[in-house]
Structures are given as structure tokens and as C-alpha cells.
Coordinates of C-alpha atoms in Angstrom, one line a residue:
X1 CA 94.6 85.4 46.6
X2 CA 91.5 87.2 46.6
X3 CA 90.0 85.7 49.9
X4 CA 94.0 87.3 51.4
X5 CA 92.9 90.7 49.6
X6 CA 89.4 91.1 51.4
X7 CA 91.3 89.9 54.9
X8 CA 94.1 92.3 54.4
X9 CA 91.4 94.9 53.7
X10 CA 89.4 94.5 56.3
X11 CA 92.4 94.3 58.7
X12 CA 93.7 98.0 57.4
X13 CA 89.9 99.5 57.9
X14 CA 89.9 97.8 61.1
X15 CA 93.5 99.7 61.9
X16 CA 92.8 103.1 60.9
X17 CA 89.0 102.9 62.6
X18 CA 91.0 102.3 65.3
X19 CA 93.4 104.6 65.0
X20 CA 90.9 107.3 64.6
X21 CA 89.4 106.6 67.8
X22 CA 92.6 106.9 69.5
X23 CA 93.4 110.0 68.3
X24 CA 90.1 111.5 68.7
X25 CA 90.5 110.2 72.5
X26 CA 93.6 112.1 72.7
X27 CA 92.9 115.3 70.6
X28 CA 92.8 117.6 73.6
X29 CA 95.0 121.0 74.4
X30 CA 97.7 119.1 76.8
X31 CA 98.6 117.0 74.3
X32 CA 99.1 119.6 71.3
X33 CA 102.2 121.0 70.2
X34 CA 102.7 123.6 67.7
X35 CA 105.3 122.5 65.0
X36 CA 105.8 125.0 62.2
X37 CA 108.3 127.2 64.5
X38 CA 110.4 123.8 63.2
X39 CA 109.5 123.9 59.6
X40 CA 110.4 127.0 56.6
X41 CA 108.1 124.7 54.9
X42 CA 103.9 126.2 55.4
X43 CA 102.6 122.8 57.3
X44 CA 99.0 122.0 56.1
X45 CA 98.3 121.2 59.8
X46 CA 101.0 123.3 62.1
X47 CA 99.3 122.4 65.6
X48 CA 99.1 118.5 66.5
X49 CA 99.3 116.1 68.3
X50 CA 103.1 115.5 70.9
X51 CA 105.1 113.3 69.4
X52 CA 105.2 111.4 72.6
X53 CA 101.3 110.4 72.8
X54 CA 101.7 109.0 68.8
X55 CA 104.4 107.0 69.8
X56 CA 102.4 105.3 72.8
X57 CA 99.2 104.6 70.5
X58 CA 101.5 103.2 67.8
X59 CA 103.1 100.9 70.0
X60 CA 99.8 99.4 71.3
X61 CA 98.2 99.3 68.1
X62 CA 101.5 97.2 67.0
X63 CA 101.5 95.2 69.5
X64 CA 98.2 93.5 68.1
X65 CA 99.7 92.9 65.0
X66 CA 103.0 92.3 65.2
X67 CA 102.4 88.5 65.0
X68 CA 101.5 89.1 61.4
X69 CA 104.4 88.2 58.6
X70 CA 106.2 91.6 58.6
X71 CA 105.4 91.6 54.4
X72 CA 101.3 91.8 55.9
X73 CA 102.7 94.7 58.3
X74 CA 104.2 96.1 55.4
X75 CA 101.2 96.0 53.7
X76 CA 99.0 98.0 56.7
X77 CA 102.0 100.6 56.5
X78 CA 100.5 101.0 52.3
X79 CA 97.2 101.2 53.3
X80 CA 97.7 104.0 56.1
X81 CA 99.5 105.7 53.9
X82 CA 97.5 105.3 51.0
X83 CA 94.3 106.7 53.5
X84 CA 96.1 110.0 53.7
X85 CA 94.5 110.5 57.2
X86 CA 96.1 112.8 59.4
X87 CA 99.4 111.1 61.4
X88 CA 99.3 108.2 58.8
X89 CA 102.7 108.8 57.9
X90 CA 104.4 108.6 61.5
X91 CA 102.2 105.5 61.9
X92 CA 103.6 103.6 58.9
X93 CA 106.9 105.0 59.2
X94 CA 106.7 103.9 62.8
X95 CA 105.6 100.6 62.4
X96 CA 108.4 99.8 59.6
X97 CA 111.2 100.8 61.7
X98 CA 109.7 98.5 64.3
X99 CA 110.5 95.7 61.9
X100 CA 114.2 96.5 61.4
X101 CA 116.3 93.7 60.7
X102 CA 113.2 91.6 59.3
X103 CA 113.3 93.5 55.3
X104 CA 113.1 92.0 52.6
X105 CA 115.5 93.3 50.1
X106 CA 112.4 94.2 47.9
X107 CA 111.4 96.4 50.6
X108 CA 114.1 98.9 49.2
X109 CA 111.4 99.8 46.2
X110 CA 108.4 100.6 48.8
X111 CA 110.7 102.5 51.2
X112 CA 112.0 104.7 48.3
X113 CA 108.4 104.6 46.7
X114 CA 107.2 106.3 50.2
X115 CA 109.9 108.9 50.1
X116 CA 108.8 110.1 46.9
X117 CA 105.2 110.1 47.4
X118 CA 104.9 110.9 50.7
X119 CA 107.2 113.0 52.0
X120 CA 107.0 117.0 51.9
X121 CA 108.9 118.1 55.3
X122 CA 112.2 117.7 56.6
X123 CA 110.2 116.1 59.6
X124 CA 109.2 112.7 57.3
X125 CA 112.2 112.7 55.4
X126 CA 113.8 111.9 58.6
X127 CA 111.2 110.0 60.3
X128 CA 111.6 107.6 57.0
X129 CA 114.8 107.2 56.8
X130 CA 115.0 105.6 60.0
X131 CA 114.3 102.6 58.7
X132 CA 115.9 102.8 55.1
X133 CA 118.7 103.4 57.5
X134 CA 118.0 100.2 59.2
X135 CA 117.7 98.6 56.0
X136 CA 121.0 99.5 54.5
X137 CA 122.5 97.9 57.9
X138 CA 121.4 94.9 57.1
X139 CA 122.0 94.8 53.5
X140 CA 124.8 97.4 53.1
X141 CA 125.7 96.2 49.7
X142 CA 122.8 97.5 48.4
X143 CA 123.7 100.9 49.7
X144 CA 125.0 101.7 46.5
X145 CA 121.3 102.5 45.5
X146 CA 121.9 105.5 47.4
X147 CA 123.6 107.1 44.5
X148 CA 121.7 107.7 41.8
X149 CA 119.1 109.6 44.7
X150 CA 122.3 112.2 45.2
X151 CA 120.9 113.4 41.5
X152 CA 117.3 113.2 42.1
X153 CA 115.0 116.6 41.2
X154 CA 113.5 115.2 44.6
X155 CA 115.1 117.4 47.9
X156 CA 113.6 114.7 50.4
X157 CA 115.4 112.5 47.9
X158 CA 118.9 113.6 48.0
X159 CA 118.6 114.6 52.2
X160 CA 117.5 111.2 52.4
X161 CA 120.1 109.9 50.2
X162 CA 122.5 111.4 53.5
X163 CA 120.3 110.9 56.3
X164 CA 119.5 107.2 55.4
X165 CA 123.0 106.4 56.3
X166 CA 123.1 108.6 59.6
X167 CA 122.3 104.5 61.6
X168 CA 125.5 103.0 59.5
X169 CA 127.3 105.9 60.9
X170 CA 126.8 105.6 64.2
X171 CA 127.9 102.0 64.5
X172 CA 131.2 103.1 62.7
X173 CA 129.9 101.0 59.2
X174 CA 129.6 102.0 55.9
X175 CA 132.4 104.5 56.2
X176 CA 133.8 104.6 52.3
X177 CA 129.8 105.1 51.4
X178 CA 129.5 107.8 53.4
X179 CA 132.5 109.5 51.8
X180 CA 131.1 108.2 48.5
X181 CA 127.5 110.2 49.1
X182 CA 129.6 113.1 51.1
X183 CA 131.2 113.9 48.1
X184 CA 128.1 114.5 45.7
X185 CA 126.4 115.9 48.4
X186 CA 128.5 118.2 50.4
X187 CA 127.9 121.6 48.2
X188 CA 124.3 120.9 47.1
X189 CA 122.5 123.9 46.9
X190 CA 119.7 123.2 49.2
X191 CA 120.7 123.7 52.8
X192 CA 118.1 120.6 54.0
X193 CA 120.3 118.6 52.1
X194 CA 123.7 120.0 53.2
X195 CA 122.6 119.8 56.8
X196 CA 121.7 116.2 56.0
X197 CA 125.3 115.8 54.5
X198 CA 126.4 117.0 57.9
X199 CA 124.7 115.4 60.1
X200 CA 126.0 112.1 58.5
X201 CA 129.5 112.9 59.2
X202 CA 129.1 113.9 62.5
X203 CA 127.7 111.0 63.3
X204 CA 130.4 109.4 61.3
X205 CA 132.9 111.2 63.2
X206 CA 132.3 109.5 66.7
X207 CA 133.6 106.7 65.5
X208 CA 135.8 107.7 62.2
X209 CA 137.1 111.1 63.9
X210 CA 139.8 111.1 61.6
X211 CA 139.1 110.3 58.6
X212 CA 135.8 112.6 58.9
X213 CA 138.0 115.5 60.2
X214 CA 140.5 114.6 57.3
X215 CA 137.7 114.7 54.6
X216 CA 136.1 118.1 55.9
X217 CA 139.6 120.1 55.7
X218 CA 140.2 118.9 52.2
X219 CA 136.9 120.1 51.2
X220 CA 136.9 123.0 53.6
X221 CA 137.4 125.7 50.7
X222 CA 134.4 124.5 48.8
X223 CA 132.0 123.1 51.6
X224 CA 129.5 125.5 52.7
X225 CA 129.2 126.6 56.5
X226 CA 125.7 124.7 57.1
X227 CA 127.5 121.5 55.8
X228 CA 130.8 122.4 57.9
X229 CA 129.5 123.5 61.4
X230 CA 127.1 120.1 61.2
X231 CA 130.4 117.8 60.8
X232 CA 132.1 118.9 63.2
X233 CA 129.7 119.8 65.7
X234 CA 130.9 116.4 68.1
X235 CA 135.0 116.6 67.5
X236 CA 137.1 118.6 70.0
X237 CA 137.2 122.4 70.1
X238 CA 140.7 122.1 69.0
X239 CA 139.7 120.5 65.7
X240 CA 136.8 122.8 65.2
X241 CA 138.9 125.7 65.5
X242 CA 141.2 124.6 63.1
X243 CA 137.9 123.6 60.5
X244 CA 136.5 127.1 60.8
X245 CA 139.7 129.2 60.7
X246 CA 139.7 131.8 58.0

């Protein structure tokens, strides 16, 4: 056990070392974008790096791991994030959604353990709910976990709660669990979280028109505008007239 310990060790210094070089090789004004114009939230760091040159170094950095048992992945994800090093979220959160359909049903715990300690923007709320979104595809019973986050103090928490399901949705699954999270989530006071609500019932809608357009006019009196003008934003005109009429 200890002899694993010092490998994986070694292996996560050897990964962010890397990592670092790789961005420092990058770092220059071509590839910077500034993000807070995105973000109400104050970013530590508003100018970085395009979202497009991460992506291209985390896909050849994986490349020369993803041999490894996805639980040892996994475990690299911990340790960037744990370094707290500058991108080390979109790298972990990257990596993990490169391993969908390969979780263990433990993996529930660290996904929601990362939400709560790592997130602070709308930005990775989404980013990791990509793959709890993932996940609950592949074990949709356990979406029912989603619930209790519907309550949480947490904002990232509830959004997420929303936003995890946003993959379900767009394969036309998990449709009474979406209803089930619309429900507590629809008039929450924090417009993050009622755009998230929205944007899982639009992308409900493409394949549940329906029964999403169905649920938005019986809550139509109570559901605010930011939750409304999200859910319907992909149905006909002629159905989104009829959801906004006074």
C-alpha cells in the first residue's frame, strides 16, 4: 500500500510539473482571453488562458495516462485539485469526464466532494457537472441523490443539482427526475440556479416537448422569467408566445 502511495505521488508531481511547463509554454497574449465580462462573481484571475489551448494540453497529457485504472486517474484528478495551481480544476474536471461510462458508483462521493470544495463560479459548476451528468447516465437510479442537494446552503450545489441532469435530458432519459428536481428548483431565489432549472428543461424539451411545455404553463404564474424564457428558449414561437402571454 505504501510502495502504491509513493508511485501515485510521484506520478501526480510528475503531472502537474508537466503541466506547468505547458502552460508556461503557452502563457503568451494570443492565447489569453478575458473572462469576468462572463462572471457577476469578482474572478481571482479574470484574464487566462482560451479555453481551446487547455483542452489540447489536457488531451495530450491524458493520453499518457489513460492506460492507468480510471480509480488511479481518479486519484491524479485529487491531487490537481488538491495543488490548487492555477487551471487545476478544468484539468481534473476534464480528465473525469474523459472517463464517462467507466465510474464507479463510489465516485458519486468525490464528484459531489469536488463540487463543494472546489467550485466558486458558474463556470466550474458546469464544467463539473459534465461528468456527474455522465454519471447519473450510467447509474440513473442513483439520481435520486440529486435531491437532498435541491436544499443545500451550497448555490453551486442546488445549480448543480439541475445542470447535472442537463446530459439525461438531452438523450430524452430521466424525464420524471427532471420534473422531480424542476419542481424544488424552479422558484429558487438565486437566478444561477433558476437558469440552471431552465436550461434542464430546454434541453428536456427537444425530446419531451410536451410534457416540458405542459409543466412550464402549470407553473407559469409562479415560475420566474429567468427560469421561463430558459425552457422554452428551443420550442416553437407559437408555444413561446403562448408561455409568455400576460
Amino acid at each position: 500500500m505504501q510502495t502504491k502511495q509513493r508511485s501515485s505521488s510521484r506520478g501526480a508531481a510528475k503531472l502537474l510539473e508537466d503541466l506547468r511547463s505547458d502552460l508556461a509554454s503557452q502563457d503568451t497574449d494570443a492565447n489569453r482571453r478575458n473572462y469576468q465580462r462572463f462572471f457577476k462573481e469578482r474572478l481571482a484571475e479574470p484574464v487566462g488562458l482560451s479555453t481551446a489551448v487547455l483542452r489540447k494540453i489536457s488531451n495530450r497529457r491524458f493520453r499518457e495516462y489513460r492506460q492507468l485504472p480510471v480509480q488511479d486517474i481518479l486519484g491524479l484528478c485529487d491531487a490537481l485539485l488538491a495543488s490548487r495551481e492555477r487551471y487545476s480544476r478544468f484539468f481534473a474536471f476534464d480528465w473525469a469526464d474523459k472517463l464517462k461510462g467507466k465510474y464507479h458508483k463510489s465516485d458519486l462521493t468525490r464528484f459531489h466532494g469536488w463540487l463543494m470544495k472546489y467550485v466558486d463560479n458558474w463556470g466550474t459548476c458546469d464544467h463539473v457537472c459534465s461528468p456527474l451528468g455522465h454519471f447519473f447516465c450510467q447509474y440513473p437510479d442513483l439520481s435520486s441523490r440529486l435531491i437532498p442537494w435541491t436544499r443545500s446552503q451550497n448555490r453551486w450545489c442546488r445549480r448543480a443539482a439541475a445542470v447535472s441532469l442537463t446530459v439525461a435530458a438531452k438523450k430524452g432519459e430521466l424525464i420524471d427526475r427532471i420534473l422531480e428536481i424542476a419542481d424544488r428548483l424552479y422558484d429558487d431565489p438565486d437566478d444561477l440556479v433558476q437558469q440552471g432549472c431552465g436550461w434542464m428543461l430546454k434541453e428536456a424539451s427537444g425530446k419531451h416537448q410536451g410534457p416540458i411545455f405542459d409543466y412550464v404553463m402549470s407553473k407559469r404564474d409562479t415560475m420566474p422569467r429567468t427560469t421561463l424564457r430558459y425552457a422554452i428558449e428551443k420550442m416553437p414561437t407559437g408555444l413561446r408566445r403562448r408561455a409568455m402571454a400576460p
